[in-house]
mmCIF file of C-alpha atoms in Angstrom:
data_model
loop_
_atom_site.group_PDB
_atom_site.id
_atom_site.type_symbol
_atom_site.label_atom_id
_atom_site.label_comp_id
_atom_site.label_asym_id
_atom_site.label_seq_id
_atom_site.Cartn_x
_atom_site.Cartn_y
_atom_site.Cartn_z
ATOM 1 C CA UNK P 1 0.000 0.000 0.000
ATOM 2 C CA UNK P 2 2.832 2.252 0.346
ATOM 3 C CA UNK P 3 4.015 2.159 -2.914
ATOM 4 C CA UNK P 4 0.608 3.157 -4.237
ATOM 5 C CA UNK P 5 -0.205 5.686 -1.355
ATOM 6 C CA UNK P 6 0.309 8.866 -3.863
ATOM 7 C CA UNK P 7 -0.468 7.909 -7.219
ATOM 8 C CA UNK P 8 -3.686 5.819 -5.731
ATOM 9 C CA UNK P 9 -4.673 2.452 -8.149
ATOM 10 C CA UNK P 10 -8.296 1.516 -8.710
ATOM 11 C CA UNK P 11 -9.895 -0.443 -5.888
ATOM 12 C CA UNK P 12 -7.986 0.990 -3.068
ATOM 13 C CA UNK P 13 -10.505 3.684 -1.945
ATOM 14 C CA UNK P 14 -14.197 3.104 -2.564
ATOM 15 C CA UNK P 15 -16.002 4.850 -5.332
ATOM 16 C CA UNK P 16 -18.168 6.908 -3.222
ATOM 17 C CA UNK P 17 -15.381 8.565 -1.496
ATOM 18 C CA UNK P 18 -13.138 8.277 -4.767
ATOM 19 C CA UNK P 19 -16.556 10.509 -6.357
ATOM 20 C CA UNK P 20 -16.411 12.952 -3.576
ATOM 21 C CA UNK P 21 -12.510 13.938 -3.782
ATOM 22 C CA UNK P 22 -13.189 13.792 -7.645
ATOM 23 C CA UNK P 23 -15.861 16.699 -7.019
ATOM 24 C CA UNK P 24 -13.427 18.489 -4.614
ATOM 25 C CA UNK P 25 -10.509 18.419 -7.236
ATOM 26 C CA UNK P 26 -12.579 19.490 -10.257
ATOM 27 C CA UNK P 27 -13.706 22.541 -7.926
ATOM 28 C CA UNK P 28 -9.784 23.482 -6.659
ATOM 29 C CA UNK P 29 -8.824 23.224 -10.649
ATOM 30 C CA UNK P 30 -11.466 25.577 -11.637
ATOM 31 C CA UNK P 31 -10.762 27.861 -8.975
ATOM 32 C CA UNK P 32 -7.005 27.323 -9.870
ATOM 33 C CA UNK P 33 -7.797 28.028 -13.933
ATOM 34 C CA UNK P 34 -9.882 31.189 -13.049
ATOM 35 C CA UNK P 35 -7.013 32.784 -10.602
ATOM 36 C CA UNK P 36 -4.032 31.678 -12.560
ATOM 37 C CA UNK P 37 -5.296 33.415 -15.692
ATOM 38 C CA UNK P 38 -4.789 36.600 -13.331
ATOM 39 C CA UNK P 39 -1.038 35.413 -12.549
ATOM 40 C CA UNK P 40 0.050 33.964 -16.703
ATOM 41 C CA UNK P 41 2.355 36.649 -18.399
ATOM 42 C CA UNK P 42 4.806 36.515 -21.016
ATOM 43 C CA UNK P 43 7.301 34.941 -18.373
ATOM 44 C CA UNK P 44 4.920 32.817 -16.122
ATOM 45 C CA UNK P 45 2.880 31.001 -19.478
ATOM 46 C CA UNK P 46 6.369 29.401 -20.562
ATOM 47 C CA UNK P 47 8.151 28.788 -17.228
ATOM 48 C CA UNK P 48 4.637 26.955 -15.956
ATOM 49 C CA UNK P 49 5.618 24.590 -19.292
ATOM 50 C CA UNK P 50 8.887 23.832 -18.184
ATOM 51 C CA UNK P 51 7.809 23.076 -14.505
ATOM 52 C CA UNK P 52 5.446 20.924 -15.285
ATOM 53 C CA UNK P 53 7.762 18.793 -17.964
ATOM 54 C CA UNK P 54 10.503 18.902 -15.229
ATOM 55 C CA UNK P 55 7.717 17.533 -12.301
ATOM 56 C CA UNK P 56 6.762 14.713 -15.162
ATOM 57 C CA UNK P 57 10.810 13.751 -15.921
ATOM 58 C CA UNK P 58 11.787 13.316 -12.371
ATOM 59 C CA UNK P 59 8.424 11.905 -11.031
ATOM 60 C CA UNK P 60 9.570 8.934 -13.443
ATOM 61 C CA UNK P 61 12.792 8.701 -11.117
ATOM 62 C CA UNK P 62 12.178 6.363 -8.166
ATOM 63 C CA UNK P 63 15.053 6.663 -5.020
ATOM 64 C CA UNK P 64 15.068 3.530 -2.614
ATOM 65 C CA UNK P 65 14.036 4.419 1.392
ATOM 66 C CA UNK P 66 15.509 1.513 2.306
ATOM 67 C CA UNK P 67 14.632 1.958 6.095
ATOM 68 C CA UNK P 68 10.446 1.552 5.103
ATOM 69 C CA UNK P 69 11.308 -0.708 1.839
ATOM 70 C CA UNK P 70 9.441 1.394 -0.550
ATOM 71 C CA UNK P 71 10.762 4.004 -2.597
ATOM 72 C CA UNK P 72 9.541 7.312 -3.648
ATOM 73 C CA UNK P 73 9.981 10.001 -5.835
ATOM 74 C CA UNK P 74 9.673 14.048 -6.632
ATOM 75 C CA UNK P 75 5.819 15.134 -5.963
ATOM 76 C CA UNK P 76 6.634 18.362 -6.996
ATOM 77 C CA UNK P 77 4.505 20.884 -5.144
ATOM 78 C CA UNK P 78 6.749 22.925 -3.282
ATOM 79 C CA UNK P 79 9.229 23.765 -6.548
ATOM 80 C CA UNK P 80 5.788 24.111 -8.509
ATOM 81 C CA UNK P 81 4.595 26.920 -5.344
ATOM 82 C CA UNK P 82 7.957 28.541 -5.375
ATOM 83 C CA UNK P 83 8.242 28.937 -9.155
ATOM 84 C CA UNK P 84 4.997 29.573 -10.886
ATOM 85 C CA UNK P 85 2.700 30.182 -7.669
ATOM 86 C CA UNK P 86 0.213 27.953 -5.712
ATOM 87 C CA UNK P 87 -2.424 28.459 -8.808
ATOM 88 C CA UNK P 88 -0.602 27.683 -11.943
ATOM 89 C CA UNK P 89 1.382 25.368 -9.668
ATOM 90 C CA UNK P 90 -1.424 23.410 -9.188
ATOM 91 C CA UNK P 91 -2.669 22.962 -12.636
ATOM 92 C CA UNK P 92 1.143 21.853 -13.513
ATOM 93 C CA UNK P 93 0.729 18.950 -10.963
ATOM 94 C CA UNK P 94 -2.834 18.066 -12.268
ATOM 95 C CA UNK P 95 -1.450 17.804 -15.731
ATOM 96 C CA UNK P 96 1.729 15.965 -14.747
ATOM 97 C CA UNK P 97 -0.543 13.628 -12.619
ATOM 98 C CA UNK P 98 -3.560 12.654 -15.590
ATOM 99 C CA UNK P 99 -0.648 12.156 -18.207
ATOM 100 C CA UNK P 100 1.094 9.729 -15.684
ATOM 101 C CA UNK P 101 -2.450 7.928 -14.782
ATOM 102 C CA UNK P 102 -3.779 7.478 -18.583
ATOM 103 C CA UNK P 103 -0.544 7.251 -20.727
ATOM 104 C CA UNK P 104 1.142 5.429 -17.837
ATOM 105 C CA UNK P 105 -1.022 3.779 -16.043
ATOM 106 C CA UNK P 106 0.904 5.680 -12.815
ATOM 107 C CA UNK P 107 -2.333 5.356 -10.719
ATOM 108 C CA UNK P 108 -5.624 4.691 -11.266
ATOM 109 C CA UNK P 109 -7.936 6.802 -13.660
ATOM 110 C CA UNK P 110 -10.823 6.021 -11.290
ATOM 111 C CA UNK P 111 -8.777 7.593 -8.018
ATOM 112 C CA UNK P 112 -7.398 11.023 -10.291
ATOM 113 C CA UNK P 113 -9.475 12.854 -7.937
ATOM 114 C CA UNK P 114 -7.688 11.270 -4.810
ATOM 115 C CA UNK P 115 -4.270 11.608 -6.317
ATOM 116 C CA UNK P 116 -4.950 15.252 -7.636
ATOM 117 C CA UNK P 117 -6.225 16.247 -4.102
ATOM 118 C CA UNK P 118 -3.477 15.247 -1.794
ATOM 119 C CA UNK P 119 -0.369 16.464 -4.373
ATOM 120 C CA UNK P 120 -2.118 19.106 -6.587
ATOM 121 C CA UNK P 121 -4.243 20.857 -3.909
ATOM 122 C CA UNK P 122 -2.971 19.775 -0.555
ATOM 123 C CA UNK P 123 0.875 19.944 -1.162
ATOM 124 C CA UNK P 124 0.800 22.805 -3.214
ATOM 125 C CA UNK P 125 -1.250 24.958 -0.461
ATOM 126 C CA UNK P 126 0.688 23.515 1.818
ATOM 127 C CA UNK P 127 4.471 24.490 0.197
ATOM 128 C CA UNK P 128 2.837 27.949 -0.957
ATOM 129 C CA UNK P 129 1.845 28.916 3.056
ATOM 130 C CA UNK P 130 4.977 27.577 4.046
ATOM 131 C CA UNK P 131 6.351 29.632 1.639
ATOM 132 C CA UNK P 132 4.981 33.281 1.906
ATOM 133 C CA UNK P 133 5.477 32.726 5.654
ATOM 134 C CA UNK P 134 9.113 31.816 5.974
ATOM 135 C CA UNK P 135 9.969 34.511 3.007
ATOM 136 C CA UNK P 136 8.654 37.057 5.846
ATOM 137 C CA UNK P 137 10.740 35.588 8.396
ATOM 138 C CA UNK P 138 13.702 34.318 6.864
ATOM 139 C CA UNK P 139 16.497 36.800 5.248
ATOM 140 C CA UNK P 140 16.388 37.036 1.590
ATOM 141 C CA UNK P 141 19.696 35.328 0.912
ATOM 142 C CA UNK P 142 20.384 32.409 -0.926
ATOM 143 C CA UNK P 143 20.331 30.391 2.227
ATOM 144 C CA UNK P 144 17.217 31.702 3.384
ATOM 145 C CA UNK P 145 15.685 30.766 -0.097
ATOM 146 C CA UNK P 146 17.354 27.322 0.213
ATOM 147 C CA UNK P 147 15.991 26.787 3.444
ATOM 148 C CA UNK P 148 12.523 28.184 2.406
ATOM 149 C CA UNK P 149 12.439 25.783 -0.140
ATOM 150 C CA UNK P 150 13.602 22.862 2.091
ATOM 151 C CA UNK P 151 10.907 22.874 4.917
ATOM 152 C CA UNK P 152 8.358 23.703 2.429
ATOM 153 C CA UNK P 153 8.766 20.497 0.676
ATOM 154 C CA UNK P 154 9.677 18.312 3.273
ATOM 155 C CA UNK P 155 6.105 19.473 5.335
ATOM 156 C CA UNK P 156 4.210 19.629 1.647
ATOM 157 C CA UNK P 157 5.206 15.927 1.363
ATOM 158 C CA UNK P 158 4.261 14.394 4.491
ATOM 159 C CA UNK P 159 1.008 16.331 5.054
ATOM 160 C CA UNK P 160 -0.204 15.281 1.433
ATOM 161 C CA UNK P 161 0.537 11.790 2.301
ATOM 162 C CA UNK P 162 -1.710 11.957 5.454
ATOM 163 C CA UNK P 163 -4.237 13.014 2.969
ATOM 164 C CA UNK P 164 -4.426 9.626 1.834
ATOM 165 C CA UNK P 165 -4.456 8.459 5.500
ATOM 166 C CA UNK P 166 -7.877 10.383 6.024
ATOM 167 C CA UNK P 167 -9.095 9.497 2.426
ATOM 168 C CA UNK P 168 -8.372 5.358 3.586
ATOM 169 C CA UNK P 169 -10.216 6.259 6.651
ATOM 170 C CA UNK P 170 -13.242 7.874 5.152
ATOM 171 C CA UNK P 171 -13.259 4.854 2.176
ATOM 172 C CA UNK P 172 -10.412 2.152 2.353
ATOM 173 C CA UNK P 173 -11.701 -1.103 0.970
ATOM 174 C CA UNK P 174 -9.117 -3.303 3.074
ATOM 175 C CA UNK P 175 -9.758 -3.634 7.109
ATOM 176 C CA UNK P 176 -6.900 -2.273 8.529
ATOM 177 C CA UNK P 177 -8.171 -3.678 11.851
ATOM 178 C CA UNK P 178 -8.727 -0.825 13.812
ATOM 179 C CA UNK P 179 -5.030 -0.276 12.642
ATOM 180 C CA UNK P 180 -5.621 3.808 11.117
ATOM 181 C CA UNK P 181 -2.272 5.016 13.331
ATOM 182 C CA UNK P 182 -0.470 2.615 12.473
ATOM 183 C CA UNK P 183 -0.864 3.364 8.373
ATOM 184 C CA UNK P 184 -0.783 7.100 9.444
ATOM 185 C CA UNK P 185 2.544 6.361 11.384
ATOM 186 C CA UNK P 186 3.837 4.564 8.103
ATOM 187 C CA UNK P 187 3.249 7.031 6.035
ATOM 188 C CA UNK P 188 4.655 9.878 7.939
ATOM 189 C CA UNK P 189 7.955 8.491 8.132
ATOM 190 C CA UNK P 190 8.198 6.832 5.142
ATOM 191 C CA UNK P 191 7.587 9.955 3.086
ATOM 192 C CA UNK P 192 9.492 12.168 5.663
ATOM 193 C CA UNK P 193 12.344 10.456 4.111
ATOM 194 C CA UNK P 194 11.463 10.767 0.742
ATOM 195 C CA UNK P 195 10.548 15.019 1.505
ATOM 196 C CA UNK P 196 14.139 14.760 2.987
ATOM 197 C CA UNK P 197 15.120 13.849 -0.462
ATOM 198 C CA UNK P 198 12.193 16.654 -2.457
ATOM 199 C CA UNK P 199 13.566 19.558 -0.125
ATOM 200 C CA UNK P 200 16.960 18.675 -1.421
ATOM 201 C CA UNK P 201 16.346 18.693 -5.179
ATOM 202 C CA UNK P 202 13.633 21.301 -4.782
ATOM 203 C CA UNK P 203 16.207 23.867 -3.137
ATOM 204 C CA UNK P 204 19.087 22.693 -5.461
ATOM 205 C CA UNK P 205 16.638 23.814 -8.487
ATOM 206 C CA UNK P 206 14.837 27.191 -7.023
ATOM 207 C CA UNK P 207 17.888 28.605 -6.174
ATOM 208 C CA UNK P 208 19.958 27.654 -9.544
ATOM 209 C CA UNK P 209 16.986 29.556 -10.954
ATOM 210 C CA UNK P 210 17.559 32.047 -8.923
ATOM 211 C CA UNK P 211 20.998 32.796 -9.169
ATOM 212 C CA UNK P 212 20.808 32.763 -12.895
ATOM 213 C CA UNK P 213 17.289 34.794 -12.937
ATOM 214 C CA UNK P 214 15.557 35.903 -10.292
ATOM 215 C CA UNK P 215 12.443 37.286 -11.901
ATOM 216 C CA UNK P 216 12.007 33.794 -12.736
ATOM 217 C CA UNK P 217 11.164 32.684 -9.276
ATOM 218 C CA UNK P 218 7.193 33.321 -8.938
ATOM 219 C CA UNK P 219 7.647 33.567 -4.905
ATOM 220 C CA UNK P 220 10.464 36.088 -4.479
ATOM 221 C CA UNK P 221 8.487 38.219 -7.164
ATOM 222 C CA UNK P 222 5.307 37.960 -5.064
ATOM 223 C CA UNK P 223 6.826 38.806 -1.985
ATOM 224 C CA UNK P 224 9.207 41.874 -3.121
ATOM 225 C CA UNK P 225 8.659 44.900 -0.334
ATOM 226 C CA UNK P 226 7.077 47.393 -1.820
ATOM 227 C CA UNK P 227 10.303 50.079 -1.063
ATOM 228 C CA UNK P 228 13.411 49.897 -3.754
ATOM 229 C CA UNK P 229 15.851 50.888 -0.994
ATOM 230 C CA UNK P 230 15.064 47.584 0.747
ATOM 231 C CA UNK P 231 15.580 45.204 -1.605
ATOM 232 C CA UNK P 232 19.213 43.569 -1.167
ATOM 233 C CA UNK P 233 19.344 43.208 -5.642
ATOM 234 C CA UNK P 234 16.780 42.273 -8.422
ATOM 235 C CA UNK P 235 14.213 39.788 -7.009
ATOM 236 C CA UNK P 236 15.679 40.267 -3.621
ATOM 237 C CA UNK P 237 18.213 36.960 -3.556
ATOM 238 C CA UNK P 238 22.151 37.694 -2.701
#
């Protein structure tokens, strides 16, 4: 079950619940199209392309966690938050994940709404809060983005694998036996490894970008002060 805890395969979670997150996904990607159109400019539309083709190449790169014996890989939303926004972020993970589930078969077409739900919506609002609160907090230095971009992807990564614990809970089809903390206890520390492993990559990419072009880097453009004199250079990274 591990191994299939993100991109969810048919039969796992009942089709009632499976209908319900499918409602609740179609809802957070309209919401997502309508305020993203507000956020897509001439250097936003083609960055959002080359997230979301990045998300798909390294999603198909599995790393071992050999201390749970599954193995995991990039979900994507924190680098997806931190360089096109929590909006267009989100419709690059959607994409990424209903390419993977019918060309694929990475998860099951039936359970898109599950999978969309905890990685599109939950991670990304997760990273993005994380985010916009730590760039308040934090210097903005190239360690302070690093580290930014770190803890939001570790903390995006375990809380959207809880979201499968509480979507087995509302509609798993195996007994568990009374067992929920244990799967929820699983799951936390099997994917705090692999966010261990996302926060790496994620802060390795956002500030590469960053270095090379700031204005590139949706999250240090959102949260530029409003004063010149305060701003350390262009897009606020040292």
């Amino acid at each position: 079950m591990e191994t299939l805890a993100m991109h969810i395969s048919n039969g796992i979670i009942n089709g009632p619940v499976a209908a319900l997150f499918a409602v609740i996904a179609l809802a957070a990607m309209a919401l997502a199209v309508q305020r993203g159109r507000q956020d897509l400019d001439d250097r936003l539309a083609p960055m959002a392309g080359l997230v979301a083709a990045f998300i798909f190449a390294v999603q198909m790169l599995n790393f071992p966690i050999f201390t749970a014996g599954v193995s995991g890989h990039l979900l994507g939303g924190a680098l997806a938050a931190m360089l096109v926004g929590p909006w267009v972020g989100a419709l690059c993970l959607a994409v990424v994940l209903v390419v993977q589930a019918l060309v694929f078969g990475d998860g099951g077409v039936a359970m898109l709404g599950l999978s969309i739900t905890n990685m599109a919506v939950i991670g990304v609002a997760v990273a993005y809060l994380l985010i916009a609160l730590l760039l308040r907090v934090l210097p903005r230095t190239v360690a302070g983005l690093a580290v930014t971009a770190f803890v939001a992807a570790l903390v995006s990564v375990v809380v959207a694998a809880l979201g499968f614990v509480l979507q087995y809970w509302l509609g798993g089809t195996a007994d568990l036996g009374g067992n929920l903390a244990g799967l929820a206890g699983t799951m936390a520390v099997s994917h705090l490894f692999i966010g261990i492993g996302e926060g790496l990559i994620t802060a390795t990419t956002v500030v590469t970008v960053a270095k090379v072009r700031p204005d590139l880097v949706y999250a240090l453009r959102a949260r530029r002060p409003a004063t010149p004199a305060t701003v350390p250079t262009v897009g606020g990274v040292r």
